[in-house]
Short mmCIF file of N, CA, C and O in Angstrom, two decimals:
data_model
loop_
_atom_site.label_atom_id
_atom_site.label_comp_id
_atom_site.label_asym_id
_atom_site.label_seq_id
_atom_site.Cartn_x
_atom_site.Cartn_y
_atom_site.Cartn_z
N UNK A 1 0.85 -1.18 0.00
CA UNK A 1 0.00 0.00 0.00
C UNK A 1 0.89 1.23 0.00
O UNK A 1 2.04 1.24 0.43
N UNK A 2 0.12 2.49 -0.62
CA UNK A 2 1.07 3.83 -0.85
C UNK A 2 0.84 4.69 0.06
O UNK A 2 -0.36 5.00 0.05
N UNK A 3 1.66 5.43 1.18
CA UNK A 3 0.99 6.55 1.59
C UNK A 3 -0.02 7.13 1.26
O UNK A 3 0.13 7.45 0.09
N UNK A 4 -1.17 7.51 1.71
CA UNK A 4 -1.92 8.29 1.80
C UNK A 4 -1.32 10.39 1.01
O UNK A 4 -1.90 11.20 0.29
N UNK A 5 -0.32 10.39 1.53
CA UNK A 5 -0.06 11.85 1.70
C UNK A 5 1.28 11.97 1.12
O UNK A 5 1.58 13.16 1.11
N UNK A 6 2.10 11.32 0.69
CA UNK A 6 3.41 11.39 0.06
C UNK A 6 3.22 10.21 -0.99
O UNK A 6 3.91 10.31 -2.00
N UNK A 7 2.28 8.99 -0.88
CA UNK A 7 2.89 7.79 -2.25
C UNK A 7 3.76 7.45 -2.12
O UNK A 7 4.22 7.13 -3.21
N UNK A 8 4.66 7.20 -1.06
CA UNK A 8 5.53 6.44 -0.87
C UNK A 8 5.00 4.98 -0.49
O UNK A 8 3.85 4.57 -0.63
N UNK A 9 6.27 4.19 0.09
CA UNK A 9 5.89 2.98 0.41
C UNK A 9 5.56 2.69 1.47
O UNK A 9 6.51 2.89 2.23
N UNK A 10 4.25 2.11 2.26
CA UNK A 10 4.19 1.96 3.63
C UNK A 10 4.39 0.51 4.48
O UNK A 10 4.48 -0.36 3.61
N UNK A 11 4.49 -0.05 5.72
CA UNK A 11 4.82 -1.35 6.35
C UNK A 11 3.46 -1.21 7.30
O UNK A 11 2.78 -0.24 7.64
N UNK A 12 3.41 -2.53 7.54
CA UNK A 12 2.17 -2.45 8.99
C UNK A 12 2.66 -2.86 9.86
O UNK A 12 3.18 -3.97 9.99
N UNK A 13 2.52 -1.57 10.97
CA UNK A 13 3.13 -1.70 12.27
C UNK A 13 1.93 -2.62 13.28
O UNK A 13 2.19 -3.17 14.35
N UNK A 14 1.03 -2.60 12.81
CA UNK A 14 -0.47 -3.43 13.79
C UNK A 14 -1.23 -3.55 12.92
O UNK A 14 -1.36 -2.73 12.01
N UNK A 15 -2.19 -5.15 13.11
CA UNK A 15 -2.93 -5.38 12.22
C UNK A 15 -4.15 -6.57 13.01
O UNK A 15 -4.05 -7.79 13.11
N UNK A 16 -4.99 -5.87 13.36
CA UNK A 16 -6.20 -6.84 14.28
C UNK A 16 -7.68 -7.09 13.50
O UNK A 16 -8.32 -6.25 12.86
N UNK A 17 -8.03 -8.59 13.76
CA UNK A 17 -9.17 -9.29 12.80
C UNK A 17 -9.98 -8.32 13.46
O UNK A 17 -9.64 -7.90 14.56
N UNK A 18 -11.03 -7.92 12.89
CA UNK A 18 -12.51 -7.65 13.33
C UNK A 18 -13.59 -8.81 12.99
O UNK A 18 -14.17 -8.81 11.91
N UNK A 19 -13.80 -9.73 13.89
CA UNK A 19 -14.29 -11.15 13.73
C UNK A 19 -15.91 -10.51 13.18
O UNK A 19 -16.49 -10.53 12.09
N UNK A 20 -16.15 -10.14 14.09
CA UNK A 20 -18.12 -9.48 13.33
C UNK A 20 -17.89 -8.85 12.46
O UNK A 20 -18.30 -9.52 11.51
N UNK A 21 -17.39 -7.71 11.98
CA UNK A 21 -17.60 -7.34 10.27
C UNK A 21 -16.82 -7.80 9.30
O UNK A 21 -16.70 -7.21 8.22
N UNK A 22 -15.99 -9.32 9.73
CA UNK A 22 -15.20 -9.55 8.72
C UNK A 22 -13.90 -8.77 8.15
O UNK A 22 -13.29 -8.88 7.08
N UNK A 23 -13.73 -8.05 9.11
CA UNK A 23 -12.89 -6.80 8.61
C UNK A 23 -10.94 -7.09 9.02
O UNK A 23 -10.36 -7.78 9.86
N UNK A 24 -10.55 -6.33 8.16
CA UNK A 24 -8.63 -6.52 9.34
C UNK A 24 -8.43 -4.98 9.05
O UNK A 24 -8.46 -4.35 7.99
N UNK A 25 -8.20 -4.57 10.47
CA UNK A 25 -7.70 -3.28 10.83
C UNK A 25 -6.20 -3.41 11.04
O UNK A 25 -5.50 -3.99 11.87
N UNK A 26 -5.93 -2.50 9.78
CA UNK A 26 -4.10 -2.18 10.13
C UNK A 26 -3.77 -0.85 10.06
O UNK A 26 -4.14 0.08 9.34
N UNK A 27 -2.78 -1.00 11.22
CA UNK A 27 -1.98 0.76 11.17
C UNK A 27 -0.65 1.01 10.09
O UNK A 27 0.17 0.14 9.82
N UNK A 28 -0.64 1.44 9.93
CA UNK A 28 0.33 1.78 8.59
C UNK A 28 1.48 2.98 9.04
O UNK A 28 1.06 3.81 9.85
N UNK A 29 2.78 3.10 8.60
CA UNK A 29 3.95 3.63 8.57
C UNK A 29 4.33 4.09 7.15
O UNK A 29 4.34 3.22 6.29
N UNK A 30 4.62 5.28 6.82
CA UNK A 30 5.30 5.24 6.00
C UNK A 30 6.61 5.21 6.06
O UNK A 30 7.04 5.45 7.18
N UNK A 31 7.60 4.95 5.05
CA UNK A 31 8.50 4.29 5.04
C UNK A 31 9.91 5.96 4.84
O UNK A 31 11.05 6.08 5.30
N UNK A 32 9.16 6.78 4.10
CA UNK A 32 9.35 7.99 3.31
C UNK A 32 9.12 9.14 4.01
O UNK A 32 10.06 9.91 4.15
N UNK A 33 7.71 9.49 4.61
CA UNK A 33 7.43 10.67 5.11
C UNK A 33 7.48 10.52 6.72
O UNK A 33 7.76 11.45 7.47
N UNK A 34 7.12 8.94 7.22
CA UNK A 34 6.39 9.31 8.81
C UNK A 34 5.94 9.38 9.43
O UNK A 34 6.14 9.55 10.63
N UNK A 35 4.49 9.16 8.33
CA UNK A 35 3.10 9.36 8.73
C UNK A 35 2.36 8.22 8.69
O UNK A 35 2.30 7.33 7.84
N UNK A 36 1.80 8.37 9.79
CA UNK A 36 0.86 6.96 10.54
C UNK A 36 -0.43 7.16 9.76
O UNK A 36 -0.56 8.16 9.06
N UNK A 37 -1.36 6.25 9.86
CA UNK A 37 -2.77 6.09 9.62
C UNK A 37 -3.05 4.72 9.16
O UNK A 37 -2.29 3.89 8.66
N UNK A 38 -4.25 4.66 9.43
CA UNK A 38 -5.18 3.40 9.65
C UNK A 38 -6.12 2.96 8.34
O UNK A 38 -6.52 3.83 7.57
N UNK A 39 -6.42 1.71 8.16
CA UNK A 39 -6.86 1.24 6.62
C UNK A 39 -7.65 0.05 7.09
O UNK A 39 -7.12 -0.64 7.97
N UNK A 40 -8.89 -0.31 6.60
CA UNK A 40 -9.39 -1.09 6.54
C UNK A 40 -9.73 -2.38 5.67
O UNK A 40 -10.41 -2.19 4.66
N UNK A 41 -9.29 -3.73 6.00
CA UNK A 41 -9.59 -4.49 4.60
C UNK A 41 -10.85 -5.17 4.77
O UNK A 41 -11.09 -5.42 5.95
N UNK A 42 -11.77 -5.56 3.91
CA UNK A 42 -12.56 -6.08 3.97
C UNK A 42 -13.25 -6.62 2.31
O UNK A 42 -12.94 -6.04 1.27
N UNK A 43 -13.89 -7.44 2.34
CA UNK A 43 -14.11 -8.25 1.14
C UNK A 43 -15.18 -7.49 0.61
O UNK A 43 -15.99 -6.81 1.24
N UNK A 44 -15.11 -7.71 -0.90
CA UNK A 44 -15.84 -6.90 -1.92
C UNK A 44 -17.15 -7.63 -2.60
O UNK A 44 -17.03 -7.97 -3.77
N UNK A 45 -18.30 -7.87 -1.97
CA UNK A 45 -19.21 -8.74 -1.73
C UNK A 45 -19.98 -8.21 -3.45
O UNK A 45 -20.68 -8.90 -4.19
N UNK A 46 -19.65 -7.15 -3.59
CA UNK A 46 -20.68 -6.44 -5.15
C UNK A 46 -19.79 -7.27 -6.52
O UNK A 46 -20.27 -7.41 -7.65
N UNK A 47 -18.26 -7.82 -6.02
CA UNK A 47 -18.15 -8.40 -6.80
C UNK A 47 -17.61 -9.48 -6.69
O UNK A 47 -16.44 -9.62 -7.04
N UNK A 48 -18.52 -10.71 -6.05
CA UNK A 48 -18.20 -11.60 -5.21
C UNK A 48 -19.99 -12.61 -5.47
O UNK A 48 -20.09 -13.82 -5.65
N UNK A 49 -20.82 -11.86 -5.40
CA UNK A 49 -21.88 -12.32 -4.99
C UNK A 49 -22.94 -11.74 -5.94
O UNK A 49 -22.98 -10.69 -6.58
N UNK A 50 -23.71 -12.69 -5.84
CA UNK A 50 -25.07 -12.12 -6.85
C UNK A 50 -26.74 -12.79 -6.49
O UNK A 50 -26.77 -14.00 -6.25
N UNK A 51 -27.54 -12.33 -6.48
CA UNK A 51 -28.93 -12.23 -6.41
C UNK A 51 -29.57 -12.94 -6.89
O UNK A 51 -29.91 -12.23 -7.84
N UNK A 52 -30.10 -13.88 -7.05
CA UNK A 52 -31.04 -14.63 -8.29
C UNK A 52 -32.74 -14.59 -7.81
O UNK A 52 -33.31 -15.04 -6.81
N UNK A 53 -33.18 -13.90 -8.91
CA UNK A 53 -34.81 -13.59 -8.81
C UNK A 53 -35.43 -14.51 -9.23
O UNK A 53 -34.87 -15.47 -9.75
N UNK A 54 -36.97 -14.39 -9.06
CA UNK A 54 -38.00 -15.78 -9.22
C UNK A 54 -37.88 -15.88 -10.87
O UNK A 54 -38.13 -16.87 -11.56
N UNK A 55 -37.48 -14.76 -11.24
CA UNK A 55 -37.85 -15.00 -13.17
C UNK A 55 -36.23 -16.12 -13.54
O UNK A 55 -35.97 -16.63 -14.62
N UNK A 56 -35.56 -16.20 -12.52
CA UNK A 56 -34.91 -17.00 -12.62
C UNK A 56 -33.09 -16.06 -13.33
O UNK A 56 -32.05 -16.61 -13.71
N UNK A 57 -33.39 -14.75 -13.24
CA UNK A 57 -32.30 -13.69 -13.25
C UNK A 57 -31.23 -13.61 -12.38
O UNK A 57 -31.23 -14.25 -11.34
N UNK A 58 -30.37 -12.92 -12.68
CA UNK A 58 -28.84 -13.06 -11.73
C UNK A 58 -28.70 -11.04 -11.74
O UNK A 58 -28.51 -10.26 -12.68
N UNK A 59 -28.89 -10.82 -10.34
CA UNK A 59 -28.05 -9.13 -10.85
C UNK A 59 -26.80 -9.18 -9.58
O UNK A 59 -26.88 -9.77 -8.50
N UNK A 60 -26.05 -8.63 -9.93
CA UNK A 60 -25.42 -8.21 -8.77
C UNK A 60 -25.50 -8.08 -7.13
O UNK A 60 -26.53 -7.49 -6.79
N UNK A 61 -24.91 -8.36 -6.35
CA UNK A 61 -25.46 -7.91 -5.18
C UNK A 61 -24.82 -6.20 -5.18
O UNK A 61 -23.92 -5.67 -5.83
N UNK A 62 -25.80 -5.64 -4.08
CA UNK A 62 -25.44 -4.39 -4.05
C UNK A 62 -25.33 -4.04 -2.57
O UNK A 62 -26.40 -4.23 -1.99
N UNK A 63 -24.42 -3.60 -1.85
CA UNK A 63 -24.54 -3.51 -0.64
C UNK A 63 -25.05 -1.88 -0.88
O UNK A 63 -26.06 -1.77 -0.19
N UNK A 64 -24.74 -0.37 -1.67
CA UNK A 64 -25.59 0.60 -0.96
C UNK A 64 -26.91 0.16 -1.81
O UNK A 64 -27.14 1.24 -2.35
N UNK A 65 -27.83 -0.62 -2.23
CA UNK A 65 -28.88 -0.81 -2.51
C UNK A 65 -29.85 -1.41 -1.14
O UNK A 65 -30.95 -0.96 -0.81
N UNK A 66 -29.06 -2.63 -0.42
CA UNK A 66 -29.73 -3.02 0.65
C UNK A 66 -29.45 -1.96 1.52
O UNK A 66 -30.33 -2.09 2.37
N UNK A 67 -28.53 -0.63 1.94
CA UNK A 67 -28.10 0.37 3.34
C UNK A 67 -29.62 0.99 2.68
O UNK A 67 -30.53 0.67 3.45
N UNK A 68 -30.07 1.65 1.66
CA UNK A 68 -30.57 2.58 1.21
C UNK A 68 -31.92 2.01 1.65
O UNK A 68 -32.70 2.72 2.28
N UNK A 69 -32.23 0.71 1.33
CA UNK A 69 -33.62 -0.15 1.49
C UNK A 69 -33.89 0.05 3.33
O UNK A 69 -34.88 0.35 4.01
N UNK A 70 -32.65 -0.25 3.61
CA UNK A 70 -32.75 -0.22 5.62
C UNK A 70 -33.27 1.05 5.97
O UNK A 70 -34.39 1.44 6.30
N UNK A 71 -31.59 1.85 5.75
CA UNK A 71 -32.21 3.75 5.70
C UNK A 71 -33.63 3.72 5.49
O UNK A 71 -34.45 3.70 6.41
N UNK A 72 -33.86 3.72 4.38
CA UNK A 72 -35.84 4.13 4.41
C UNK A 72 -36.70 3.67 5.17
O UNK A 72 -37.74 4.32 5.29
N UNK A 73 -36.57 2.80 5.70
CA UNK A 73 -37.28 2.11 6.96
C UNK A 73 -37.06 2.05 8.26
O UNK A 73 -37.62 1.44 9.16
N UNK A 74 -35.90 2.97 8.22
CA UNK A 74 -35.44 3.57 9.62
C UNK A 74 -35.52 4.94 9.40
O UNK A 74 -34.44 5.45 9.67
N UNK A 75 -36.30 5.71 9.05
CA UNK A 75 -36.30 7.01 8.68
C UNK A 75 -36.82 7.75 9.86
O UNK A 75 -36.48 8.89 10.17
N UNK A 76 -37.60 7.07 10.44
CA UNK A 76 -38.35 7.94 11.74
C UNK A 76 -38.01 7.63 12.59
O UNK A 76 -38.90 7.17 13.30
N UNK A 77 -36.20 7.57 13.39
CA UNK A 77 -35.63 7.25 13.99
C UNK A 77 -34.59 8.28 13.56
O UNK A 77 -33.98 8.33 12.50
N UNK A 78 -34.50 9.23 14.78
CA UNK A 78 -33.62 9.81 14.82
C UNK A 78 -32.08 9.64 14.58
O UNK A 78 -31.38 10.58 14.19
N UNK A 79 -31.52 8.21 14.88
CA UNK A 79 -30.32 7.37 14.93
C UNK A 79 -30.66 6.84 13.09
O UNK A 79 -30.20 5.76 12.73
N UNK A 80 -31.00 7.21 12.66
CA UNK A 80 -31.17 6.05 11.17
C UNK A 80 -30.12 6.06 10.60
O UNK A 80 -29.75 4.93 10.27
N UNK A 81 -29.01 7.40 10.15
CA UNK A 81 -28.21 6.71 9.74
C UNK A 81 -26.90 5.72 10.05
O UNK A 81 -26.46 4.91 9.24
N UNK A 82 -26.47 5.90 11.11
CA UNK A 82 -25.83 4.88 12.51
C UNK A 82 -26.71 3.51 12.59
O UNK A 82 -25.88 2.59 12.56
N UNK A 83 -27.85 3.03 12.67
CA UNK A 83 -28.89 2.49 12.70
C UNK A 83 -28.51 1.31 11.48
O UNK A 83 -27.87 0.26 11.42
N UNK A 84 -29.45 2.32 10.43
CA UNK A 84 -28.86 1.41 9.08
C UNK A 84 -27.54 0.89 8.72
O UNK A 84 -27.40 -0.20 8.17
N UNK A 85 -26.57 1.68 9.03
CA UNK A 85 -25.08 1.13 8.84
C UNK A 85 -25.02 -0.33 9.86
O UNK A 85 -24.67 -1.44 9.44
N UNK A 86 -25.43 -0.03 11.23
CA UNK A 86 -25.12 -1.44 11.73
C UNK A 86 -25.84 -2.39 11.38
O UNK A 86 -25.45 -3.52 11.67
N UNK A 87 -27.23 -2.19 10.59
CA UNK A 87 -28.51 -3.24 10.86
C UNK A 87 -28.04 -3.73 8.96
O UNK A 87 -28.42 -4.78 8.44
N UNK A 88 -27.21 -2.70 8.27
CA UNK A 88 -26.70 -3.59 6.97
C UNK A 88 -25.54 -4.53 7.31
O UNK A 88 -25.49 -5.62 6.75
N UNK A 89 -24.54 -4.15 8.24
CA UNK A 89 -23.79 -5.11 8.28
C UNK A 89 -23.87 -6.13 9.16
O UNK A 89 -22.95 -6.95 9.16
N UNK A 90 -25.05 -6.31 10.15
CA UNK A 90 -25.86 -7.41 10.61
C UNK A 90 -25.90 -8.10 9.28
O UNK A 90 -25.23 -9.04 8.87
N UNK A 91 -26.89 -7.38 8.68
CA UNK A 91 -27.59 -8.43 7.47
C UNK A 91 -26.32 -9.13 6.76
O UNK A 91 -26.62 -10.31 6.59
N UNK A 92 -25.30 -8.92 6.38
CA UNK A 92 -24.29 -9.11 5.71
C UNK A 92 -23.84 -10.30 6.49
O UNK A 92 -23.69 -11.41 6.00
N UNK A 93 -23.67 -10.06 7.46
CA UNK A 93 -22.91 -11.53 8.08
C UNK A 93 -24.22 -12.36 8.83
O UNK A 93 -24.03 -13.07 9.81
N UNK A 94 -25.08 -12.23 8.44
CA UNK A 94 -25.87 -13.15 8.88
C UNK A 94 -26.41 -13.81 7.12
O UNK A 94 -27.05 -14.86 7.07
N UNK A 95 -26.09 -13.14 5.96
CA UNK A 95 -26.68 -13.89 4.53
C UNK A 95 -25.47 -14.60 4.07
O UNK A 95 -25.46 -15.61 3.36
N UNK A 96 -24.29 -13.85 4.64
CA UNK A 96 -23.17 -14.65 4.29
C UNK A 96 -22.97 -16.41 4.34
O UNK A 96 -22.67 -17.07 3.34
N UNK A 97 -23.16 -16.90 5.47
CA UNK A 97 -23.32 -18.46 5.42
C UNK A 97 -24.59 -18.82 4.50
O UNK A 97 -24.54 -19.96 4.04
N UNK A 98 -25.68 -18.08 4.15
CA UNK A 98 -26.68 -18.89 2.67
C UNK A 98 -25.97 -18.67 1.39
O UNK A 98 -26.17 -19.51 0.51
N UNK A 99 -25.17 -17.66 1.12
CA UNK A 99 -24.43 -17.94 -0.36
C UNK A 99 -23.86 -19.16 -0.49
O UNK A 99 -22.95 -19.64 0.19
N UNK A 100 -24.58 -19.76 -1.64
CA UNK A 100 -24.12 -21.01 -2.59
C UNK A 100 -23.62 -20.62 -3.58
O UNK A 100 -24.41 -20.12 -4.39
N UNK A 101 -22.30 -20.64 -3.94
CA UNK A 101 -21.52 -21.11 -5.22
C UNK A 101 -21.57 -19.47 -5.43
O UNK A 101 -21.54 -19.10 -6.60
N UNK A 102 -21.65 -18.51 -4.46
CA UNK A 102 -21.51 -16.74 -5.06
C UNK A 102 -23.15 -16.35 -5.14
O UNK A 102 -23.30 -15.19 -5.52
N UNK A 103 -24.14 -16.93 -4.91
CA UNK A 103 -25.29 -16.44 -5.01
C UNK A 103 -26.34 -16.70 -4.36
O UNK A 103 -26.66 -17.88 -4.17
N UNK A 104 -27.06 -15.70 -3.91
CA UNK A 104 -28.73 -16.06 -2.74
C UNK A 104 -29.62 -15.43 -3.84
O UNK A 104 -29.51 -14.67 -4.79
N UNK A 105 -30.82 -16.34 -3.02
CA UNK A 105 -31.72 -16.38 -3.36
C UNK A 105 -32.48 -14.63 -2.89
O UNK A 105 -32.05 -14.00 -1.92
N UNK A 106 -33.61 -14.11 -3.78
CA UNK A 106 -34.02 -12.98 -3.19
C UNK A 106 -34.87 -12.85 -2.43
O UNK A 106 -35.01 -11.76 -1.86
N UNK A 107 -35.56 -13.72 -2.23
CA UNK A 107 -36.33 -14.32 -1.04
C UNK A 107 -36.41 -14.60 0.25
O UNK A 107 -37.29 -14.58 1.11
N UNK A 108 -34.36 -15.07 0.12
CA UNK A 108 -33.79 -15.36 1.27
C UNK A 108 -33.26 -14.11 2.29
O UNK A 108 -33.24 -13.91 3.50
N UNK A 109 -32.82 -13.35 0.95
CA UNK A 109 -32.09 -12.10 1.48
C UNK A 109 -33.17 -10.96 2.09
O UNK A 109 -32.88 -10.30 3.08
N UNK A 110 -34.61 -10.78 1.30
CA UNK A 110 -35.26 -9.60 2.00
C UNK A 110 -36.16 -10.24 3.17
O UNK A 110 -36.93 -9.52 3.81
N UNK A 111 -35.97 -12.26 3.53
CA UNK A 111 -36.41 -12.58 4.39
C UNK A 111 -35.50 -12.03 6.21
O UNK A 111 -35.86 -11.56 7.29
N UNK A 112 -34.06 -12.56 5.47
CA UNK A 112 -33.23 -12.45 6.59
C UNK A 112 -33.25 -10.96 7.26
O UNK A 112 -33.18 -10.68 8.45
N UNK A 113 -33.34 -10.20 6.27
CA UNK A 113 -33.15 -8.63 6.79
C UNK A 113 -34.54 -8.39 7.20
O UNK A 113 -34.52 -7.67 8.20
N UNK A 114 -35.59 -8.66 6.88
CA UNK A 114 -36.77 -8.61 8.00
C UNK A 114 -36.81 -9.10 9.04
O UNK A 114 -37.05 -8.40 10.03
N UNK A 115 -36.59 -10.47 9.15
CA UNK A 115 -36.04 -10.70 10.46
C UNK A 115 -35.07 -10.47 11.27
O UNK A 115 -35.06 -10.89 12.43
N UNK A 116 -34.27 -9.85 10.80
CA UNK A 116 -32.95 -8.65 11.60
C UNK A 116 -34.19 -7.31 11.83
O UNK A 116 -34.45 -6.82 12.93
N UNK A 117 -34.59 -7.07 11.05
CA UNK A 117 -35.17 -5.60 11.51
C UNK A 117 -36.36 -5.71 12.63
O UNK A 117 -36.46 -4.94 13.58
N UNK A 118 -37.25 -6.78 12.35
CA UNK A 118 -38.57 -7.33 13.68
C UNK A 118 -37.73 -7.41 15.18
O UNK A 118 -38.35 -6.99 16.16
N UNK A 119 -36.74 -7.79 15.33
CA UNK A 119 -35.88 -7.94 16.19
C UNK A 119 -35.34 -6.31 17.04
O UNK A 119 -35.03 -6.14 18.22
N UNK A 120 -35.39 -5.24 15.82
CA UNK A 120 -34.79 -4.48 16.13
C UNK A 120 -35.59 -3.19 16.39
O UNK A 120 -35.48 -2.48 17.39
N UNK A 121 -36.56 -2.98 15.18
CA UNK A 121 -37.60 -2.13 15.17
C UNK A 121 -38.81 -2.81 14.56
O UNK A 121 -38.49 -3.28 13.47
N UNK A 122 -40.32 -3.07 14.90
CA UNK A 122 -41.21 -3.45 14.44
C UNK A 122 -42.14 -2.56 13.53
O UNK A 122 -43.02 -2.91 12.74
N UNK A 123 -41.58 -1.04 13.97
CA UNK A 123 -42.00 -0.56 13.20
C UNK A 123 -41.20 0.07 11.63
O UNK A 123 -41.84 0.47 10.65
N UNK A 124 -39.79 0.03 11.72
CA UNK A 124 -39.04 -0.12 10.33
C UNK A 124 -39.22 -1.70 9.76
O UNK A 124 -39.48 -1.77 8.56
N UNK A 125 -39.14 -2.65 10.32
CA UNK A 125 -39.58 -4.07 9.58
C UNK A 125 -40.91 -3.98 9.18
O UNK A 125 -41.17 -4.82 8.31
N UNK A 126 -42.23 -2.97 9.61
CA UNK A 126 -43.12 -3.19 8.41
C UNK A 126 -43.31 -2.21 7.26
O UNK A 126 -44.04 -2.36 6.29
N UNK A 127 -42.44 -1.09 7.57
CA UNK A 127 -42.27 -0.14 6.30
C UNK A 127 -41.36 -1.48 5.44
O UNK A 127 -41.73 -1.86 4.33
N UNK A 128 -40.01 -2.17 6.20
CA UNK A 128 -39.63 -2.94 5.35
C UNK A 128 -40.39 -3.59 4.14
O UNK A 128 -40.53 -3.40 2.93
N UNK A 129 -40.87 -4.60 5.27
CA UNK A 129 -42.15 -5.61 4.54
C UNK A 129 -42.51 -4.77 3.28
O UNK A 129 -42.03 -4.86 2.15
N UNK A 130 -43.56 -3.87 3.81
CA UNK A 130 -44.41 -3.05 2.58
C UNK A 130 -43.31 -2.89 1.60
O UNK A 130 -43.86 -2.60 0.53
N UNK A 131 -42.27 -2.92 1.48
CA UNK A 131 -42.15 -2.35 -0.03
C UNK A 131 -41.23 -3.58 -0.68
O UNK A 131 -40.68 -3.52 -1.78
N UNK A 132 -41.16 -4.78 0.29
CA UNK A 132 -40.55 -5.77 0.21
C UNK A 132 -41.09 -7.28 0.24
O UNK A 132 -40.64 -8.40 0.45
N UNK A 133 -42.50 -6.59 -0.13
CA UNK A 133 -43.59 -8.29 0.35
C UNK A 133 -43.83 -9.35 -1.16
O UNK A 133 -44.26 -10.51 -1.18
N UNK A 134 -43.38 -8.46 -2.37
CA UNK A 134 -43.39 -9.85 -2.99
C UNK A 134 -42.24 -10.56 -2.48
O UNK A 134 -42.62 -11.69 -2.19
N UNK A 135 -40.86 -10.41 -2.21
CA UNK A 135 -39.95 -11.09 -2.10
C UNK A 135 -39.77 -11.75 -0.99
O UNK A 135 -39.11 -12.78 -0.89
N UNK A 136 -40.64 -10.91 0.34
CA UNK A 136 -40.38 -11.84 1.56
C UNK A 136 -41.42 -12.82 1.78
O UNK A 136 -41.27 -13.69 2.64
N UNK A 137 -42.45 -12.75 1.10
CA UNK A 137 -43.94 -13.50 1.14
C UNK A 137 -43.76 -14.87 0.10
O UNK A 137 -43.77 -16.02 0.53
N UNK A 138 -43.60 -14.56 -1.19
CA UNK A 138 -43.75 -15.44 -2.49
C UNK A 138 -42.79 -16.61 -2.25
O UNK A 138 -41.69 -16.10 -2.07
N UNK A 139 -42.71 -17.76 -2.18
CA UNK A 139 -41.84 -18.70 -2.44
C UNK A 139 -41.39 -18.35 -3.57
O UNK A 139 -41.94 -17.59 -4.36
N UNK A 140 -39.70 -19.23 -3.80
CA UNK A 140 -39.59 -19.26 -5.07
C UNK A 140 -39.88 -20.29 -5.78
O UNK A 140 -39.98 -21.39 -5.23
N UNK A 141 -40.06 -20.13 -7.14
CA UNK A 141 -40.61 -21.22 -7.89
C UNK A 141 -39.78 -22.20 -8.35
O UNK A 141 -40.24 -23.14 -8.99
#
């Protein structure tokens, strides 16, 4: 990795798992200027993973498509955007063990995140629902 602030070359002086978001936090040195700062790694799920709908379609997964879906259903909550950030990366490591072979079902995914949100707010899980009830209702075919 390059400095931040010069592009030079940097080393990692500390580097700790974040077991719940999947994440590795490392502190960084540059080698050139001096300067410390912190970087996060974490896996790139938009191009990693994909969606498959009842018409039997594949799109992408989108992680700000599901924050944006949460956000709106946490809107009348003062905390929503703090809120949604944690209640997407709930959802994330809780759909993670149903991906088969890079892909969930859409059924599965706006099921799991309703049931993360009933848990959390009953009243953002039925704004959820409502705009999410063919997919959490319909089996797939």
């Amino acid at each position: 990795m390059v400095c931040t602030y010069c592009s030079g070359k940097t080393s990692v002086t500390n580097s700790r798992l974040q077991k719940k978001i999947n994440n590795v936090w490392r502190r960084r040195l540059c080698n050139d200027c001096g300067a410390l700062f912190s970087t996060q790694e974490h896996v790139d799920h938009e191009k990693t993973w994909v969606v498959q709908y009842f018409d039997g379609s594949f799109k992408p997964f989108q992680r700000d498509k599901l924050f944006l879906s949460i956000y709106k259903s946490c809107q009348h909550r003062s905390s929503a955007l703090p809120d949604a950030q944690a209640l997407t990366a709930t959802a994330i490591s809780r759909i993670n063990p149903h991906i088969q072979s890079g892909s969930i079902d859409v059924h599965k995914l706006t099921s799991e995140v309703h049931a993360i949100m009933i848990r959390f707010d009953t009243s953002a899980a039925t704004h959820y629902k409502a705009f999410h009830s063919t997919t959490i209702e319909r089996p797939r075919k």
